[in-house]
């Protein structure tokens, strides 16, 4: 908020849209509500959302669910699900939405990471399903397709595609970190740290996919 120089009376508060949260830059969210009630609400909301998407054959419903974070704000989803265990239904949904948001927010940067990792992580590249060449538009299309698949396809496949995407991007970050180690140590350290976080995210998504197949993801 800013005030005009020389003014003794502050003007009305100006509300700024918070910066979207993305799993590329994981930070913890502090919580002040009753953890048990927050957890129950998170699980109920996640179950209702998935059931709504999977019970509908209307592509408009799927599109609305995919763009939920665009319309409601990723912060609202974070408040519901960011504190949920990673290997739970709300935790998995949070990661799907947050990964899409990170990609939509900066597809050029994500495409650089993806290109740097795709030739080494060939299996994950195929599973992720990005079109060639994997430019910014292809990254956005893939992010939408993966999240859409959680509602109009197989939920476990969507989780596995998202995990594969994380692994390719993480490997790309690690590769670029090696190249920047001597010229920009701080940047290399951040890339390495984010790479490790994305590998952990991939492992959580893979575990959630397996739990879904066993009927144990709630």
Tab-separated table of C-alpha atoms in Angstrom:
chain	number	residue	atom	x	y	z
A	1	UNK	CA	0.000	0.000	0.000
A	2	UNK	CA	1.295	3.472	-0.819
A	3	UNK	CA	0.314	6.973	0.252
A	4	UNK	CA	0.779	10.314	-1.430
A	5	UNK	CA	3.668	12.357	-0.100
A	6	UNK	CA	2.590	14.934	2.469
A	7	UNK	CA	-0.797	13.336	3.134
A	8	UNK	CA	-1.676	13.002	6.823
A	9	UNK	CA	-4.728	10.796	6.231
A	10	UNK	CA	-4.118	7.324	4.906
A	11	UNK	CA	-6.198	6.347	1.902
A	12	UNK	CA	-8.349	3.241	1.642
A	13	UNK	CA	-6.446	-0.059	1.762
A	14	UNK	CA	-5.411	-1.480	-1.578
A	15	UNK	CA	-5.726	-5.225	-1.873
A	16	UNK	CA	-3.176	-6.975	-3.986
A	17	UNK	CA	-3.568	-10.477	-5.332
A	18	UNK	CA	-1.109	-12.770	-3.523
A	19	UNK	CA	1.594	-14.439	-5.532
A	20	UNK	CA	0.412	-17.906	-6.599
A	21	UNK	CA	1.966	-20.749	-4.680
A	22	UNK	CA	3.717	-23.379	-6.748
A	23	UNK	CA	5.424	-26.663	-5.847
A	24	UNK	CA	8.472	-25.478	-7.776
A	25	UNK	CA	9.098	-23.252	-4.725
A	26	UNK	CA	7.598	-25.184	-1.818
A	27	UNK	CA	7.108	-23.238	1.390
A	28	UNK	CA	5.109	-24.347	4.440
A	29	UNK	CA	1.752	-22.788	5.210
A	30	UNK	CA	1.058	-21.878	8.820
A	31	UNK	CA	-2.286	-22.986	10.191
A	32	UNK	CA	-4.291	-21.569	13.056
A	33	UNK	CA	-7.514	-23.596	13.007
A	34	UNK	CA	-8.274	-26.873	14.738
A	35	UNK	CA	-6.172	-29.439	12.819
A	36	UNK	CA	-8.772	-32.185	13.152
A	37	UNK	CA	-11.556	-30.046	11.713
A	38	UNK	CA	-9.300	-28.750	8.957
A	39	UNK	CA	-8.313	-32.305	8.041
A	40	UNK	CA	-11.929	-33.502	7.974
A	41	UNK	CA	-12.990	-30.578	5.803
A	42	UNK	CA	-10.056	-31.140	3.446
A	43	UNK	CA	-10.919	-34.793	2.942
A	44	UNK	CA	-14.624	-34.132	2.448
A	45	UNK	CA	-13.941	-31.369	-0.073
A	46	UNK	CA	-11.483	-33.539	-2.011
A	47	UNK	CA	-13.870	-36.484	-2.118
A	48	UNK	CA	-16.738	-34.264	-3.278
A	49	UNK	CA	-14.640	-32.644	-5.986
A	50	UNK	CA	-13.373	-35.916	-7.413
A	51	UNK	CA	-16.817	-37.496	-7.240
A	52	UNK	CA	-18.350	-34.476	-8.987
A	53	UNK	CA	-15.860	-34.700	-11.823
A	54	UNK	CA	-15.971	-38.440	-12.277
A	55	UNK	CA	-19.776	-38.671	-12.109
A	56	UNK	CA	-20.222	-36.131	-14.912
A	57	UNK	CA	-19.856	-36.698	-18.642
A	58	UNK	CA	-20.072	-32.975	-19.351
A	59	UNK	CA	-16.733	-31.584	-20.612
A	60	UNK	CA	-17.788	-28.151	-19.322
A	61	UNK	CA	-17.782	-29.533	-15.790
A	62	UNK	CA	-14.274	-30.893	-16.298
A	63	UNK	CA	-13.057	-27.567	-17.644
A	64	UNK	CA	-14.506	-25.741	-14.644
A	65	UNK	CA	-12.786	-28.136	-12.266
A	66	UNK	CA	-9.471	-27.785	-14.075
A	67	UNK	CA	-9.715	-23.997	-13.888
A	68	UNK	CA	-10.875	-23.984	-10.279
A	69	UNK	CA	-7.624	-22.429	-9.071
A	70	UNK	CA	-7.770	-19.812	-11.825
A	71	UNK	CA	-11.222	-18.705	-10.720
A	72	UNK	CA	-11.039	-19.157	-6.954
A	73	UNK	CA	-7.334	-18.482	-6.490
A	74	UNK	CA	-4.706	-21.046	-5.651
A	75	UNK	CA	-4.587	-19.587	-2.140
A	76	UNK	CA	-8.121	-20.836	-1.485
A	77	UNK	CA	-7.118	-24.359	-2.503
A	78	UNK	CA	-3.981	-24.094	-0.412
A	79	UNK	CA	-6.077	-23.219	2.631
A	80	UNK	CA	-8.093	-26.410	2.120
A	81	UNK	CA	-5.409	-28.880	1.152
A	82	UNK	CA	-1.822	-27.656	1.491
A	83	UNK	CA	-1.533	-28.978	5.059
A	84	UNK	CA	-2.934	-32.413	4.166
A	85	UNK	CA	-0.581	-35.404	4.159
A	86	UNK	CA	1.125	-35.722	0.797
A	87	UNK	CA	-0.054	-39.304	0.429
A	88	UNK	CA	-3.761	-38.614	0.813
A	89	UNK	CA	-6.534	-37.627	-1.595
A	90	UNK	CA	-6.497	-33.909	-0.653
A	91	UNK	CA	-2.706	-33.917	-0.614
A	92	UNK	CA	-2.561	-35.476	-4.069
A	93	UNK	CA	-5.154	-33.057	-5.454
A	94	UNK	CA	-3.246	-30.126	-4.002
A	95	UNK	CA	-0.117	-31.237	-5.826
A	96	UNK	CA	-1.978	-31.666	-9.106
A	97	UNK	CA	-3.429	-28.168	-8.880
A	98	UNK	CA	-0.206	-26.571	-7.662
A	99	UNK	CA	1.879	-28.192	-10.400
A	100	UNK	CA	-0.557	-26.965	-13.031
A	101	UNK	CA	-0.478	-23.476	-11.529
A	102	UNK	CA	3.329	-23.404	-11.553
A	103	UNK	CA	3.329	-24.452	-15.198
A	104	UNK	CA	0.653	-21.978	-16.300
A	105	UNK	CA	2.360	-19.172	-14.408
A	106	UNK	CA	5.731	-19.597	-16.110
A	107	UNK	CA	5.523	-22.124	-18.970
A	108	UNK	CA	8.690	-20.848	-20.632
A	109	UNK	CA	10.789	-21.574	-17.566
A	110	UNK	CA	9.187	-24.989	-17.082
A	111	UNK	CA	9.782	-25.847	-20.747
A	112	UNK	CA	13.487	-25.062	-20.303
A	113	UNK	CA	13.664	-27.479	-17.386
A	114	UNK	CA	11.638	-30.096	-19.238
A	115	UNK	CA	13.823	-29.911	-22.343
A	116	UNK	CA	16.951	-30.245	-20.207
A	117	UNK	CA	15.670	-33.430	-18.581
A	118	UNK	CA	13.626	-35.195	-21.237
A	119	UNK	CA	16.415	-36.969	-23.120
A	120	UNK	CA	17.832	-38.532	-19.952
A	121	UNK	CA	14.474	-39.287	-18.311
A	122	UNK	CA	13.059	-40.906	-21.435
A	123	UNK	CA	10.584	-43.208	-19.697
A	124	UNK	CA	9.173	-40.385	-17.558
A	125	UNK	CA	9.074	-38.168	-20.650
A	126	UNK	CA	6.858	-40.690	-22.423
A	127	UNK	CA	4.609	-41.194	-19.375
A	128	UNK	CA	4.175	-37.437	-18.890
A	129	UNK	CA	2.927	-37.196	-22.469
A	130	UNK	CA	4.238	-33.831	-23.630
A	131	UNK	CA	3.990	-33.022	-27.318
A	132	UNK	CA	7.141	-32.365	-29.311
A	133	UNK	CA	8.857	-30.018	-29.245
A	134	UNK	CA	8.001	-29.346	-25.576
A	135	UNK	CA	7.685	-25.564	-25.683
A	136	UNK	CA	5.676	-23.244	-23.452
A	137	UNK	CA	2.330	-23.969	-25.139
A	138	UNK	CA	2.951	-27.709	-24.957
A	139	UNK	CA	3.708	-27.422	-21.238
A	140	UNK	CA	0.414	-25.624	-20.608
A	141	UNK	CA	-1.529	-28.144	-22.692
A	142	UNK	CA	0.068	-31.044	-20.849
A	143	UNK	CA	-0.688	-29.490	-17.447
A	144	UNK	CA	-4.351	-29.073	-18.409
A	145	UNK	CA	-4.540	-32.586	-19.832
A	146	UNK	CA	-3.061	-34.178	-16.710
A	147	UNK	CA	-5.484	-32.407	-14.372
A	148	UNK	CA	-8.401	-33.095	-16.718
A	149	UNK	CA	-7.531	-36.779	-16.569
A	150	UNK	CA	-8.075	-36.778	-12.822
A	151	UNK	CA	-11.768	-36.096	-13.508
A	152	UNK	CA	-12.567	-37.570	-16.924
A	153	UNK	CA	-9.982	-40.352	-17.069
A	154	UNK	CA	-8.200	-42.676	-14.679
A	155	UNK	CA	-7.224	-40.867	-11.489
A	156	UNK	CA	-4.157	-43.027	-10.879
A	157	UNK	CA	-2.928	-42.394	-14.430
A	158	UNK	CA	-3.235	-38.644	-13.868
A	159	UNK	CA	-1.159	-38.969	-10.715
A	160	UNK	CA	1.475	-41.043	-12.505
A	161	UNK	CA	1.664	-38.579	-15.408
A	162	UNK	CA	2.114	-35.738	-12.947
A	163	UNK	CA	4.823	-37.699	-11.144
A	164	UNK	CA	6.607	-38.331	-14.435
A	165	UNK	CA	6.387	-34.632	-15.266
A	166	UNK	CA	7.996	-33.845	-11.893
A	167	UNK	CA	10.829	-36.292	-12.556
A	168	UNK	CA	11.632	-34.837	-15.980
A	169	UNK	CA	11.594	-31.270	-14.660
A	170	UNK	CA	13.642	-32.263	-11.616
A	171	UNK	CA	16.267	-33.926	-13.775
A	172	UNK	CA	16.352	-30.857	-15.993
A	173	UNK	CA	16.882	-28.645	-12.965
A	174	UNK	CA	19.684	-30.884	-11.727
A	175	UNK	CA	21.326	-30.838	-15.159
A	176	UNK	CA	21.156	-27.050	-15.364
A	177	UNK	CA	22.441	-26.775	-11.795
A	178	UNK	CA	25.548	-28.742	-12.762
A	179	UNK	CA	26.163	-26.351	-15.633
A	180	UNK	CA	25.690	-23.274	-13.432
A	181	UNK	CA	27.645	-24.528	-10.439
A	182	UNK	CA	30.746	-22.456	-11.125
A	183	UNK	CA	29.216	-19.391	-12.799
A	184	UNK	CA	26.261	-18.873	-10.430
A	185	UNK	CA	26.518	-20.878	-7.246
A	186	UNK	CA	23.354	-19.452	-5.632
A	187	UNK	CA	21.245	-20.242	-8.693
A	188	UNK	CA	22.730	-23.728	-8.885
A	189	UNK	CA	21.920	-24.341	-5.222
A	190	UNK	CA	18.307	-23.251	-5.687
A	191	UNK	CA	17.894	-25.473	-8.735
A	192	UNK	CA	19.346	-28.433	-6.833
A	193	UNK	CA	17.074	-27.826	-3.855
A	194	UNK	CA	13.978	-27.536	-6.045
A	195	UNK	CA	15.012	-30.647	-7.953
A	196	UNK	CA	15.112	-32.655	-4.723
A	197	UNK	CA	11.696	-31.320	-3.700
A	198	UNK	CA	10.177	-32.301	-7.036
A	199	UNK	CA	11.604	-35.817	-6.790
A	200	UNK	CA	9.919	-36.110	-3.381
A	201	UNK	CA	6.682	-34.817	-4.922
A	202	UNK	CA	6.976	-37.436	-7.662
A	203	UNK	CA	7.409	-40.187	-5.066
A	204	UNK	CA	4.353	-38.962	-3.152
A	205	UNK	CA	2.231	-38.888	-6.306
A	206	UNK	CA	3.369	-42.391	-7.288
A	207	UNK	CA	2.492	-43.674	-3.828
A	208	UNK	CA	-0.916	-41.977	-4.047
A	209	UNK	CA	-1.536	-43.580	-7.457
A	210	UNK	CA	-0.828	-47.016	-6.055
A	211	UNK	CA	-3.053	-46.334	-3.039
A	212	UNK	CA	-5.878	-45.268	-5.375
A	213	UNK	CA	-5.637	-48.551	-7.277
A	214	UNK	CA	-5.866	-50.420	-3.979
A	215	UNK	CA	-8.863	-48.359	-2.891
A	216	UNK	CA	-6.861	-46.903	-0.008
A	217	UNK	CA	-6.499	-43.240	-1.017
A	218	UNK	CA	-8.810	-41.104	1.113
